[in-house]
Amino acid sequence: MDFTGKTAIVTGAAKGIGRGCAEILARNGANVVLADINLEMAVETEQAFKKEGLQAKAVQVNVKSVADIEKMVQSAVRSFGTVDILVNNAGIFHATPIEEITEQEWDNIVDINLKSVFFATQKVLPYMKEKKSGKIVNLSSLAGRNGGFTNGMGYSATKAGIIGLTRGFAARLAQYGININAVAPGSTDTGILDGLGESEIRSLTEKIPLGRFGKTAEIASVVAFLCSDEAAFMTGAVVDVNGGMYFG
Ligand SMILES: NC(=O)c1ccc[n+]([C@@H]2O[C@H](COP(=O)([O-])OP(=O)(O)OC[C@H]3O[C@@H](n4cnc5c(N)ncnc54)[C@H](O)[C@@H]3O)[C@@H](O)[C@H]2O)c1
């Protein structure tokens, strides 16, 4: 995989899977925009990347705001000239029982996890259309495939929604040379599932045929492949990376 000269925006890149995605893209030559709501952590990540000689720029964004998304894209263009790759990774999880989810909580998770994917795609489109090429990868989830956790209906709805957006965009953007795919990770060792109890985590692990949570690098390598020329004939795909828990 060679991303030399390409510019990639990765949302939620300060830590976890997003950081892993930014790392592999940058190590293979990309200029990466580390877009995150947590600017302090994004700047720490930028510094760590720069120590390794990688090209990176931290940018603050709250992906639930379309104005912020617009600024994030402008900042990428100002720093590196264009946008070739977008990884829609930023997301939150909630562990709230059906009876207790409020309208505000529902709107918040839908805005962060799903609305952001639509609008970030919309805002990078002019740049990708102009050069008739682009790669977009969206982070869905096993929860979007199998209905998810009992206490996480909003989360699984957003992750299933991402699959719908991925397929809808793939059909409509192929004419511009844009590939858009999704990765659906199973439980991955990042801390996002900290809201679940210890016993839930234990029983979750027992259900994974490979017997463990995934590592961020094991998700990031699949994302990077989908961003690469080697995956040029893939679009609208949902790639399950879950240790054998669900076969699609
Ligand atoms: N870890 C898992 O088990 C798992 C499984 C399936 C899917 N996923 C998906 O992968 C993606 C990354 O998950 P992770 O485990 O690395 O999460 P994480 O919590 O470790 O990291 C998420 C990052 O997103 C940032 N972020 C959160 N809200 C934001 C906002 N409003 N605007 C901008 N940035 C924001 C956070 O600051 C953080 O840096 C998410 O979309 C998640 O749903 C994760």
PDB file of C-alpha atoms and ligand atoms in Angstrom:
ATOM      1  CA  MET A   1       0.000   0.000   0.000  1.00  0.00           C
ATOM      2  CA  ASP A   2       1.376   3.373  -0.963  1.00  0.00           C
ATOM      3  CA  PHE A   3      -0.342   6.601   0.045  1.00  0.00           C
ATOM      4  CA  THR A   4       2.509   8.931  -0.870  1.00  0.00           C
ATOM      5  CA  GLY A   5       1.186  12.387  -1.732  1.00  0.00           C
ATOM      6  CA  LYS A   6      -2.352  11.542  -0.576  1.00  0.00           C
ATOM      7  CA  THR A   7      -4.176  13.502   2.093  1.00  0.00           C
ATOM      8  CA  ALA A   8      -6.369  11.603   4.528  1.00  0.00           C
ATOM      9  CA  ILE A   9      -8.825  12.961   7.073  1.00  0.00           C
ATOM     10  CA  VAL A  10      -9.467  10.556   9.944  1.00  0.00           C
ATOM     11  CA  THR A  11     -12.185  11.586  12.389  1.00  0.00           C
ATOM     12  CA  GLY A  12     -11.821  10.500  16.011  1.00  0.00           C
ATOM     13  CA  ALA A  13      -8.096  10.051  15.376  1.00  0.00           C
ATOM     14  CA  ALA A  14      -6.766  11.070  18.792  1.00  0.00           C
ATOM     15  CA  LYS A  15      -7.016   7.524  20.133  1.00  0.00           C
ATOM     16  CA  GLY A  16      -8.323   4.002  19.540  1.00  0.00           C
ATOM     17  CA  ILE A  17      -9.152   2.665  16.091  1.00  0.00           C
ATOM     18  CA  GLY A  18      -8.977   6.141  14.525  1.00  0.00           C
ATOM     19  CA  ARG A  19      -5.444   6.666  15.745  1.00  0.00           C
ATOM     20  CA  GLY A  20      -4.526   3.210  14.421  1.00  0.00           C
ATOM     21  CA  CYS A  21      -5.984   4.105  11.002  1.00  0.00           C
ATOM     22  CA  ALA A  22      -4.126   7.425  10.903  1.00  0.00           C
ATOM     23  CA  GLU A  23      -0.911   5.667  11.889  1.00  0.00           C
ATOM     24  CA  ILE A  24      -0.932   3.061   9.138  1.00  0.00           C
ATOM     25  CA  LEU A  25      -1.962   5.624   6.497  1.00  0.00           C
ATOM     26  CA  ALA A  26       0.818   8.008   7.580  1.00  0.00           C
ATOM     27  CA  ARG A  27       3.431   5.249   7.813  1.00  0.00           C
ATOM     28  CA  ASN A  28       2.610   4.405   4.214  1.00  0.00           C
ATOM     29  CA  GLY A  29       3.090   7.969   3.029  1.00  0.00           C
ATOM     30  CA  ALA A  30      -0.161   9.886   3.609  1.00  0.00           C
ATOM     31  CA  ASN A  31      -0.502  13.366   5.059  1.00  0.00           C
ATOM     32  CA  VAL A  32      -3.048  12.807   7.813  1.00  0.00           C
ATOM     33  CA  VAL A  33      -5.485  15.181   9.434  1.00  0.00           C
ATOM     34  CA  LEU A  34      -6.117  14.001  12.990  1.00  0.00           C
ATOM     35  CA  ALA A  35      -9.625  15.334  13.556  1.00  0.00           C
ATOM     36  CA  ASP A  36     -11.028  14.928  17.038  1.00  0.00           C
ATOM     37  CA  ILE A  37     -13.225  16.648  19.602  1.00  0.00           C
ATOM     38  CA  ASN A  38     -10.374  16.244  22.096  1.00  0.00           C
ATOM     39  CA  LEU A  39      -7.829  18.715  20.751  1.00  0.00           C
ATOM     40  CA  GLU A  40      -5.315  18.143  23.529  1.00  0.00           C
ATOM     41  CA  MET A  41      -5.143  14.410  22.812  1.00  0.00           C
ATOM     42  CA  ALA A  42      -5.101  15.010  19.047  1.00  0.00           C
ATOM     43  CA  VAL A  43      -2.129  17.344  19.470  1.00  0.00           C
ATOM     44  CA  GLU A  44      -0.327  14.710  21.572  1.00  0.00           C
ATOM     45  CA  THR A  45      -0.972  12.220  18.769  1.00  0.00           C
ATOM     46  CA  GLU A  46       0.311  14.727  16.200  1.00  0.00           C
ATOM     47  CA  GLN A  47       3.486  15.179  18.218  1.00  0.00           C
ATOM     48  CA  ALA A  48       4.018  11.422  18.499  1.00  0.00           C
ATOM     49  CA  PHE A  49       3.547  11.061  14.731  1.00  0.00           C
ATOM     50  CA  LYS A  50       5.947  13.917  13.987  1.00  0.00           C
ATOM     51  CA  LYS A  51       8.607  12.330  16.215  1.00  0.00           C
ATOM     52  CA  GLU A  52       8.383   9.347  13.867  1.00  0.00           C
ATOM     53  CA  GLY A  53       8.818  11.665  10.866  1.00  0.00           C
ATOM     54  CA  LEU A  54       5.175  11.327   9.771  1.00  0.00           C
ATOM     55  CA  GLN A  55       3.062  14.118   8.256  1.00  0.00           C
ATOM     56  CA  ALA A  56       0.172  14.954  10.571  1.00  0.00           C
ATOM     57  CA  LYS A  57      -2.014  17.861  11.606  1.00  0.00           C
ATOM     58  CA  ALA A  58      -4.363  17.914  14.592  1.00  0.00           C
ATOM     59  CA  VAL A  59      -7.696  19.657  14.070  1.00  0.00           C
ATOM     60  CA  GLN A  60     -10.532  20.097  16.545  1.00  0.00           C
ATOM     61  CA  VAL A  61     -13.941  19.006  15.329  1.00  0.00           C
ATOM     62  CA  ASN A  62     -17.212  18.051  16.896  1.00  0.00           C
ATOM     63  CA  VAL A  63     -18.580  15.835  14.150  1.00  0.00           C
ATOM     64  CA  LYS A  64     -22.158  16.465  15.255  1.00  0.00           C
ATOM     65  CA  SER A  65     -21.783  20.016  13.903  1.00  0.00           C
ATOM     66  CA  VAL A  66     -21.926  20.426  10.133  1.00  0.00           C
ATOM     67  CA  ALA A  67     -20.171  23.801  10.470  1.00  0.00           C
ATOM     68  CA  ASP A  68     -17.307  22.072  12.297  1.00  0.00           C
ATOM     69  CA  ILE A  69     -17.096  19.397   9.597  1.00  0.00           C
ATOM     70  CA  GLU A  70     -16.862  22.103   6.953  1.00  0.00           C
ATOM     71  CA  LYS A  71     -14.034  23.774   8.898  1.00  0.00           C
ATOM     72  CA  MET A  72     -12.235  20.422   9.258  1.00  0.00           C
ATOM     73  CA  VAL A  73     -12.271  19.903   5.479  1.00  0.00           C
ATOM     74  CA  GLN A  74     -11.126  23.495   4.839  1.00  0.00           C
ATOM     75  CA  SER A  75      -8.294  23.007   7.295  1.00  0.00           C
ATOM     76  CA  ALA A  76      -7.161  19.826   5.502  1.00  0.00           C
ATOM     77  CA  VAL A  77      -7.195  21.665   2.173  1.00  0.00           C
ATOM     78  CA  ARG A  78      -5.277  24.633   3.644  1.00  0.00           C
ATOM     79  CA  SER A  79      -2.622  22.341   5.156  1.00  0.00           C
ATOM     80  CA  PHE A  80      -2.182  19.757   2.421  1.00  0.00           C
ATOM     81  CA  GLY A  81      -3.941  21.096  -0.710  1.00  0.00           C
ATOM     82  CA  THR A  82      -6.773  18.565  -1.110  1.00  0.00           C
ATOM     83  CA  VAL A  83      -8.544  15.529   0.352  1.00  0.00           C
ATOM     84  CA  ASP A  84      -8.059  12.070  -1.168  1.00  0.00           C
ATOM     85  CA  ILE A  85      -9.180   9.823   1.688  1.00  0.00           C
ATOM     86  CA  LEU A  86     -11.830  10.188   4.391  1.00  0.00           C
ATOM     87  CA  VAL A  87     -12.157   7.758   7.286  1.00  0.00           C
ATOM     88  CA  ASN A  88     -15.438   8.376   9.121  1.00  0.00           C
ATOM     89  CA  ASN A  89     -14.398   6.807  12.411  1.00  0.00           C
ATOM     90  CA  ALA A  90     -15.511   9.136  15.235  1.00  0.00           C
ATOM     91  CA  GLY A  91     -18.259   7.537  17.243  1.00  0.00           C
ATOM     92  CA  ILE A  92     -19.664   7.031  20.703  1.00  0.00           C
ATOM     93  CA  PHE A  93     -21.287   4.064  22.403  1.00  0.00           C
ATOM     94  CA  HIS A  94     -24.048   4.103  24.982  1.00  0.00           C
ATOM     95  CA  ALA A  95     -25.173   1.426  27.396  1.00  0.00           C
ATOM     96  CA  THR A  96     -28.674   2.603  28.256  1.00  0.00           C
ATOM     97  CA  PRO A  97     -31.704   0.322  28.640  1.00  0.00           C
ATOM     98  CA  ILE A  98     -34.543   0.754  26.118  1.00  0.00           C
ATOM     99  CA  GLU A  99     -36.853   2.174  28.798  1.00  0.00           C
ATOM    100  CA  GLU A 100     -34.345   4.861  29.808  1.00  0.00           C
ATOM    101  CA  ILE A 101     -33.131   6.304  26.513  1.00  0.00           C
ATOM    102  CA  THR A 102     -34.200   9.955  26.277  1.00  0.00           C
ATOM    103  CA  GLU A 103     -34.860  11.958  23.136  1.00  0.00           C
ATOM    104  CA  GLN A 104     -31.720  13.979  23.834  1.00  0.00           C
ATOM    105  CA  GLU A 105     -29.542  10.870  24.164  1.00  0.00           C
ATOM    106  CA  TRP A 106     -31.032   9.402  20.981  1.00  0.00           C
ATOM    107  CA  ASP A 107     -30.446  12.608  18.992  1.00  0.00           C
ATOM    108  CA  ASN A 108     -26.897  12.911  20.334  1.00  0.00           C
ATOM    109  CA  ILE A 109     -25.796   9.435  19.278  1.00  0.00           C
ATOM    110  CA  VAL A 110     -27.519   9.714  15.894  1.00  0.00           C
ATOM    111  CA  ASP A 111     -25.876  13.092  15.233  1.00  0.00           C
ATOM    112  CA  ILE A 112     -22.384  11.956  16.257  1.00  0.00           C
ATOM    113  CA  ASN A 113     -22.392   8.483  14.731  1.00  0.00           C
ATOM    114  CA  LEU A 114     -24.602   8.818  11.654  1.00  0.00           C
ATOM    115  CA  LYS A 115     -25.354  12.391  10.625  1.00  0.00           C
ATOM    116  CA  SER A 116     -21.609  13.070  10.645  1.00  0.00           C
ATOM    117  CA  VAL A 117     -20.958  10.356   8.061  1.00  0.00           C
ATOM    118  CA  PHE A 118     -23.406  11.899   5.618  1.00  0.00           C
ATOM    119  CA  PHE A 119     -22.139  15.457   6.007  1.00  0.00           C
ATOM    120  CA  ALA A 120     -18.411  14.665   6.049  1.00  0.00           C
ATOM    121  CA  THR A 121     -18.950  12.782   2.790  1.00  0.00           C
ATOM    122  CA  GLN A 122     -20.931  15.696   1.365  1.00  0.00           C
ATOM    123  CA  LYS A 123     -18.175  18.176   2.282  1.00  0.00           C
ATOM    124  CA  VAL A 124     -15.270  16.212   0.763  1.00  0.00           C
ATOM    125  CA  LEU A 125     -17.206  15.463  -2.435  1.00  0.00           C
ATOM    126  CA  PRO A 126     -16.228  18.585  -4.407  1.00  0.00           C
ATOM    127  CA  TYR A 127     -12.520  17.732  -4.030  1.00  0.00           C
ATOM    128  CA  MET A 128     -12.936  14.063  -4.928  1.00  0.00           C
ATOM    129  CA  LYS A 129     -15.284  14.814  -7.835  1.00  0.00           C
ATOM    130  CA  GLU A 130     -12.844  17.318  -9.278  1.00  0.00           C
ATOM    131  CA  LYS A 131     -10.018  14.772  -9.465  1.00  0.00           C
ATOM    132  CA  LYS A 132     -12.372  11.873 -10.248  1.00  0.00           C
ATOM    133  CA  SER A 133     -10.983   9.772  -7.432  1.00  0.00           C
ATOM    134  CA  GLY A 134     -11.423   9.284  -3.722  1.00  0.00           C
ATOM    135  CA  LYS A 135     -11.662   6.663  -1.010  1.00  0.00           C
ATOM    136  CA  ILE A 136     -14.069   6.790   1.898  1.00  0.00           C
ATOM    137  CA  VAL A 137     -14.227   4.206   4.675  1.00  0.00           C
ATOM    138  CA  ASN A 138     -16.932   4.268   7.333  1.00  0.00           C
ATOM    139  CA  LEU A 139     -16.678   2.541  10.713  1.00  0.00           C
ATOM    140  CA  SER A 140     -19.843   0.531  11.212  1.00  0.00           C
ATOM    141  CA  SER A 141     -19.947  -2.240  13.801  1.00  0.00           C
ATOM    142  CA  LEU A 142     -20.950  -5.813  14.433  1.00  0.00           C
ATOM    143  CA  ALA A 143     -23.808  -4.133  16.339  1.00  0.00           C
ATOM    144  CA  GLY A 144     -25.090  -2.751  13.034  1.00  0.00           C
ATOM    145  CA  ARG A 145     -25.124  -6.277  11.590  1.00  0.00           C
ATOM    146  CA  ASN A 146     -26.652  -8.344  14.388  1.00  0.00           C
ATOM    147  CA  GLY A 147     -28.781  -5.825  16.334  1.00  0.00           C
ATOM    148  CA  GLY A 148     -26.160  -5.160  18.995  1.00  0.00           C
ATOM    149  CA  PHE A 149     -26.429  -5.064  22.756  1.00  0.00           C
ATOM    150  CA  THR A 150     -29.675  -5.046  24.739  1.00  0.00           C
ATOM    151  CA  ASN A 151     -28.609  -1.717  26.232  1.00  0.00           C
ATOM    152  CA  GLY A 152     -27.419  -0.050  23.073  1.00  0.00           C
ATOM    153  CA  MET A 153     -30.294   0.283  20.625  1.00  0.00           C
ATOM    154  CA  GLY A 154     -29.319   3.797  19.533  1.00  0.00           C
ATOM    155  CA  TYR A 155     -25.793   2.608  18.838  1.00  0.00           C
ATOM    156  CA  SER A 156     -26.831  -0.380  16.721  1.00  0.00           C
ATOM    157  CA  ALA A 157     -29.336   1.777  14.800  1.00  0.00           C
ATOM    158  CA  THR A 158     -26.598   4.263  13.869  1.00  0.00           C
ATOM    159  CA  LYS A 159     -24.202   1.507  12.849  1.00  0.00           C
ATOM    160  CA  ALA A 160     -26.861  -0.151  10.651  1.00  0.00           C
ATOM    161  CA  GLY A 161     -27.605   3.306   9.218  1.00  0.00           C
ATOM    162  CA  ILE A 162     -23.945   3.645   8.251  1.00  0.00           C
ATOM    163  CA  ILE A 163     -24.276   0.490   6.149  1.00  0.00           C
ATOM    164  CA  GLY A 164     -27.257   2.033   4.326  1.00  0.00           C
ATOM    165  CA  LEU A 165     -25.339   5.262   3.700  1.00  0.00           C
ATOM    166  CA  THR A 166     -22.281   3.341   2.500  1.00  0.00           C
ATOM    167  CA  ARG A 167     -24.279   1.382  -0.050  1.00  0.00           C
ATOM    168  CA  GLY A 168     -26.344   4.392  -1.164  1.00  0.00           C
ATOM    169  CA  PHE A 169     -23.261   6.557  -1.659  1.00  0.00           C
ATOM    170  CA  ALA A 170     -21.339   3.719  -3.346  1.00  0.00           C
ATOM    171  CA  ALA A 171     -24.019   3.401  -6.027  1.00  0.00           C
ATOM    172  CA  ARG A 172     -24.174   7.139  -6.624  1.00  0.00           C
ATOM    173  CA  LEU A 173     -20.505   8.128  -6.362  1.00  0.00           C
ATOM    174  CA  ALA A 174     -18.916   5.374  -8.461  1.00  0.00           C
ATOM    175  CA  GLN A 175     -19.356   7.585 -11.541  1.00  0.00           C
ATOM    176  CA  TYR A 176     -16.854  10.012  -9.971  1.00  0.00           C
ATOM    177  CA  GLY A 177     -14.246   7.336  -9.268  1.00  0.00           C
ATOM    178  CA  ILE A 178     -15.053   7.368  -5.561  1.00  0.00           C
ATOM    179  CA  ASN A 179     -14.979   4.077  -3.629  1.00  0.00           C
ATOM    180  CA  ILE A 180     -16.894   3.980  -0.364  1.00  0.00           C
ATOM    181  CA  ASN A 181     -16.854   0.943   1.894  1.00  0.00           C
ATOM    182  CA  ALA A 182     -17.536   0.109   5.523  1.00  0.00           C
ATOM    183  CA  VAL A 183     -15.687  -1.917   8.119  1.00  0.00           C
ATOM    184  CA  ALA A 184     -17.757  -3.589  10.830  1.00  0.00           C
ATOM    185  CA  PRO A 185     -15.483  -4.406  13.770  1.00  0.00           C
ATOM    186  CA  GLY A 186     -16.467  -6.710  16.580  1.00  0.00           C
ATOM    187  CA  SER A 187     -15.318  -5.966  20.127  1.00  0.00           C
ATOM    188  CA  THR A 188     -11.995  -4.167  19.917  1.00  0.00           C
ATOM    189  CA  ASP A 189      -9.689  -3.272  22.752  1.00  0.00           C
ATOM    190  CA  THR A 190     -10.064   0.523  22.966  1.00  0.00           C
ATOM    191  CA  GLY A 191     -12.073   1.397  26.049  1.00  0.00           C
ATOM    192  CA  ILE A 192     -15.225   2.348  24.087  1.00  0.00           C
ATOM    193  CA  LEU A 193     -17.046  -0.585  25.717  1.00  0.00           C
ATOM    194  CA  ASP A 194     -16.110   0.527  29.243  1.00  0.00           C
ATOM    195  CA  GLY A 195     -19.791   1.347  29.821  1.00  0.00           C
ATOM    196  CA  LEU A 196     -20.531  -2.385  29.839  1.00  0.00           C
ATOM    197  CA  GLY A 197     -20.132  -4.274  33.103  1.00  0.00           C
ATOM    198  CA  GLU A 198     -17.268  -6.684  33.808  1.00  0.00           C
ATOM    199  CA  SER A 199     -19.522  -9.743  33.489  1.00  0.00           C
ATOM    200  CA  GLU A 200     -20.906  -8.503  30.147  1.00  0.00           C
ATOM    201  CA  ILE A 201     -17.329  -8.072  28.870  1.00  0.00           C
ATOM    202  CA  ARG A 202     -16.455 -11.605  30.079  1.00  0.00           C
ATOM    203  CA  SER A 203     -19.473 -13.224  28.423  1.00  0.00           C
ATOM    204  CA  LEU A 204     -18.818 -11.199  25.259  1.00  0.00           C
ATOM    205  CA  THR A 205     -15.258 -12.536  25.068  1.00  0.00           C
ATOM    206  CA  GLU A 206     -16.497 -16.108  25.555  1.00  0.00           C
ATOM    207  CA  LYS A 207     -18.694 -15.716  22.447  1.00  0.00           C
ATOM    208  CA  ILE A 208     -15.785 -14.732  20.180  1.00  0.00           C
ATOM    209  CA  PRO A 209     -14.489 -17.840  18.361  1.00  0.00           C
ATOM    210  CA  LEU A 210     -10.948 -16.414  18.283  1.00  0.00           C
ATOM    211  CA  GLY A 211     -11.273 -15.995  22.062  1.00  0.00           C
ATOM    212  CA  ARG A 212     -10.254 -12.370  22.457  1.00  0.00           C
ATOM    213  CA  PHE A 213     -11.050  -8.742  21.579  1.00  0.00           C
ATOM    214  CA  GLY A 214      -9.534  -7.347  18.393  1.00  0.00           C
ATOM    215  CA  LYS A 215      -6.597  -4.950  18.441  1.00  0.00           C
ATOM    216  CA  THR A 216      -6.833  -1.479  16.905  1.00  0.00           C
ATOM    217  CA  ALA A 217      -4.093  -2.333  14.381  1.00  0.00           C
ATOM    218  CA  GLU A 218      -6.132  -5.338  13.218  1.00  0.00           C
ATOM    219  CA  ILE A 219      -9.040  -3.056  12.312  1.00  0.00           C
ATOM    220  CA  ALA A 220      -6.819  -0.293  10.934  1.00  0.00           C
ATOM    221  CA  SER A 221      -5.047  -2.598   8.483  1.00  0.00           C
ATOM    222  CA  VAL A 222      -8.385  -3.488   6.874  1.00  0.00           C
ATOM    223  CA  VAL A 223      -9.395   0.182   6.726  1.00  0.00           C
ATOM    224  CA  ALA A 224      -6.062   1.049   5.093  1.00  0.00           C
ATOM    225  CA  PHE A 225      -6.484  -1.715   2.524  1.00  0.00           C
ATOM    226  CA  LEU A 226      -9.879  -0.254   1.561  1.00  0.00           C
ATOM    227  CA  CYS A 227      -8.217   3.174   1.180  1.00  0.00           C
ATOM    228  CA  SER A 228      -5.570   1.739  -1.130  1.00  0.00           C
ATOM    229  CA  ASP A 229      -5.389   1.250  -4.907  1.00  0.00           C
ATOM    230  CA  GLU A 230      -5.254  -2.493  -4.207  1.00  0.00           C
ATOM    231  CA  ALA A 231      -8.969  -2.283  -3.287  1.00  0.00           C
ATOM    232  CA  ALA A 232      -9.894  -0.298  -6.413  1.00  0.00           C
ATOM    233  CA  PHE A 233     -12.682  -2.715  -7.446  1.00  0.00           C
ATOM    234  CA  MET A 234     -14.380  -2.689  -4.034  1.00  0.00           C
ATOM    235  CA  THR A 235     -17.212  -0.298  -3.352  1.00  0.00           C
ATOM    236  CA  GLY A 236     -20.351  -0.632  -1.218  1.00  0.00           C
ATOM    237  CA  ALA A 237     -18.785  -3.522   0.702  1.00  0.00           C
ATOM    238  CA  VAL A 238     -19.141  -4.112   4.424  1.00  0.00           C
ATOM    239  CA  VAL A 239     -16.115  -5.972   5.732  1.00  0.00           C
ATOM    240  CA  ASP A 240     -16.668  -7.900   8.973  1.00  0.00           C
ATOM    241  CA  VAL A 241     -13.623  -7.974  11.266  1.00  0.00           C
ATOM    242  CA  ASN A 242     -14.857  -9.673  14.399  1.00  0.00           C
ATOM    243  CA  GLY A 243     -12.872 -12.783  15.345  1.00  0.00           C
ATOM    244  CA  GLY A 244     -15.497 -15.075  13.832  1.00  0.00           C
ATOM    245  CA  MET A 245     -18.491 -13.816  15.813  1.00  0.00           C
ATOM    246  CA  TYR A 246     -20.638 -13.072  12.768  1.00  0.00           C
ATOM    247  CA  PHE A 247     -20.212 -14.229   9.216  1.00  0.00           C
ATOM    248  CA  GLY A 248     -22.522 -11.814   7.360  1.00  0.00           C
TER     249      GLY A 248
HETATM  250  N1  LIG B   1     -13.964  -0.577  19.994  1.00  0.00           N
HETATM  251  C1  LIG B   1     -14.927  -1.382  19.560  1.00  0.00           C
HETATM  252  O1  LIG B   1     -15.190  -2.449  20.153  1.00  0.00           O
HETATM  253  C2  LIG B   1     -15.688  -1.033  18.315  1.00  0.00           C
HETATM  254  C3  LIG B   1     -16.459  -2.047  17.717  1.00  0.00           C
HETATM  255  C4  LIG B   1     -17.176  -1.747  16.582  1.00  0.00           C
HETATM  256  C5  LIG B   1     -17.136  -0.470  16.036  1.00  0.00           C
HETATM  257  N2  LIG B   1     -16.375   0.487  16.634  1.00  0.00           N
HETATM  258  C6  LIG B   1     -16.398   1.827  16.023  1.00  0.00           C
HETATM  259  O2  LIG B   1     -15.086   2.266  15.735  1.00  0.00           O
HETATM  260  C7  LIG B   1     -15.012   3.691  15.890  1.00  0.00           C
HETATM  261  C8  LIG B   1     -13.865   4.041  16.825  1.00  0.00           C
HETATM  262  O3  LIG B   1     -14.107   3.417  18.083  1.00  0.00           O
HETATM  263  P1  LIG B   1     -13.007   3.330  19.216  1.00  0.00           P
HETATM  264  O4  LIG B   1     -13.266   2.059  19.941  1.00  0.00           O
HETATM  265  O5  LIG B   1     -11.670   3.619  18.678  1.00  0.00           O
HETATM  266  O6  LIG B   1     -13.488   4.534  20.150  1.00  0.00           O
HETATM  267  P2  LIG B   1     -12.667   5.420  21.209  1.00  0.00           P
HETATM  268  O7  LIG B   1     -13.673   5.869  22.200  1.00  0.00           O
HETATM  269  O8  LIG B   1     -11.440   4.713  21.657  1.00  0.00           O
HETATM  270  O9  LIG B   1     -12.215   6.662  20.312  1.00  0.00           O
HETATM  271  C9  LIG B   1     -13.174   7.497  19.725  1.00  0.00           C
HETATM  272  C10 LIG B   1     -12.518   8.801  19.338  1.00  0.00           C
HETATM  273  O10 LIG B   1     -13.546   9.630  18.768  1.00  0.00           O
HETATM  274  C11 LIG B   1     -13.492  10.913  19.372  1.00  0.00           C
HETATM  275  N3  LIG B   1     -14.840  11.501  19.355  1.00  0.00           N
HETATM  276  C12 LIG B   1     -15.914  11.134  20.131  1.00  0.00           C
HETATM  277  N4  LIG B   1     -16.945  11.957  19.877  1.00  0.00           N
HETATM  278  C13 LIG B   1     -16.527  12.836  18.931  1.00  0.00           C
HETATM  279  C14 LIG B   1     -17.143  13.930  18.278  1.00  0.00           C
HETATM  280  N5  LIG B   1     -18.390  14.305  18.576  1.00  0.00           N
HETATM  281  N6  LIG B   1     -16.439  14.615  17.349  1.00  0.00           N
HETATM  282  C15 LIG B   1     -15.156  14.256  17.069  1.00  0.00           C
HETATM  283  N7  LIG B   1     -14.513  13.262  17.676  1.00  0.00           N
HETATM  284  C16 LIG B   1     -15.198  12.547  18.588  1.00  0.00           C
HETATM  285  C17 LIG B   1     -12.996  10.662  20.776  1.00  0.00           C
HETATM  286  O11 LIG B   1     -12.443  11.842  21.361  1.00  0.00           O
HETATM  287  C18 LIG B   1     -11.955   9.562  20.548  1.00  0.00           C
HETATM  288  O12 LIG B   1     -10.691  10.095  20.250  1.00  0.00           O
HETATM  289  C19 LIG B   1     -16.388   4.123  16.410  1.00  0.00           C
HETATM  290  O13 LIG B   1     -17.166   4.577  15.333  1.00  0.00           O
HETATM  291  C20 LIG B   1     -16.969   2.847  16.981  1.00  0.00           C
HETATM  292  O14 LIG B   1     -18.363   2.846  16.982  1.00  0.00           O
HETATM  293  C21 LIG B   1     -15.648   0.234  17.743  1.00  0.00           C
END
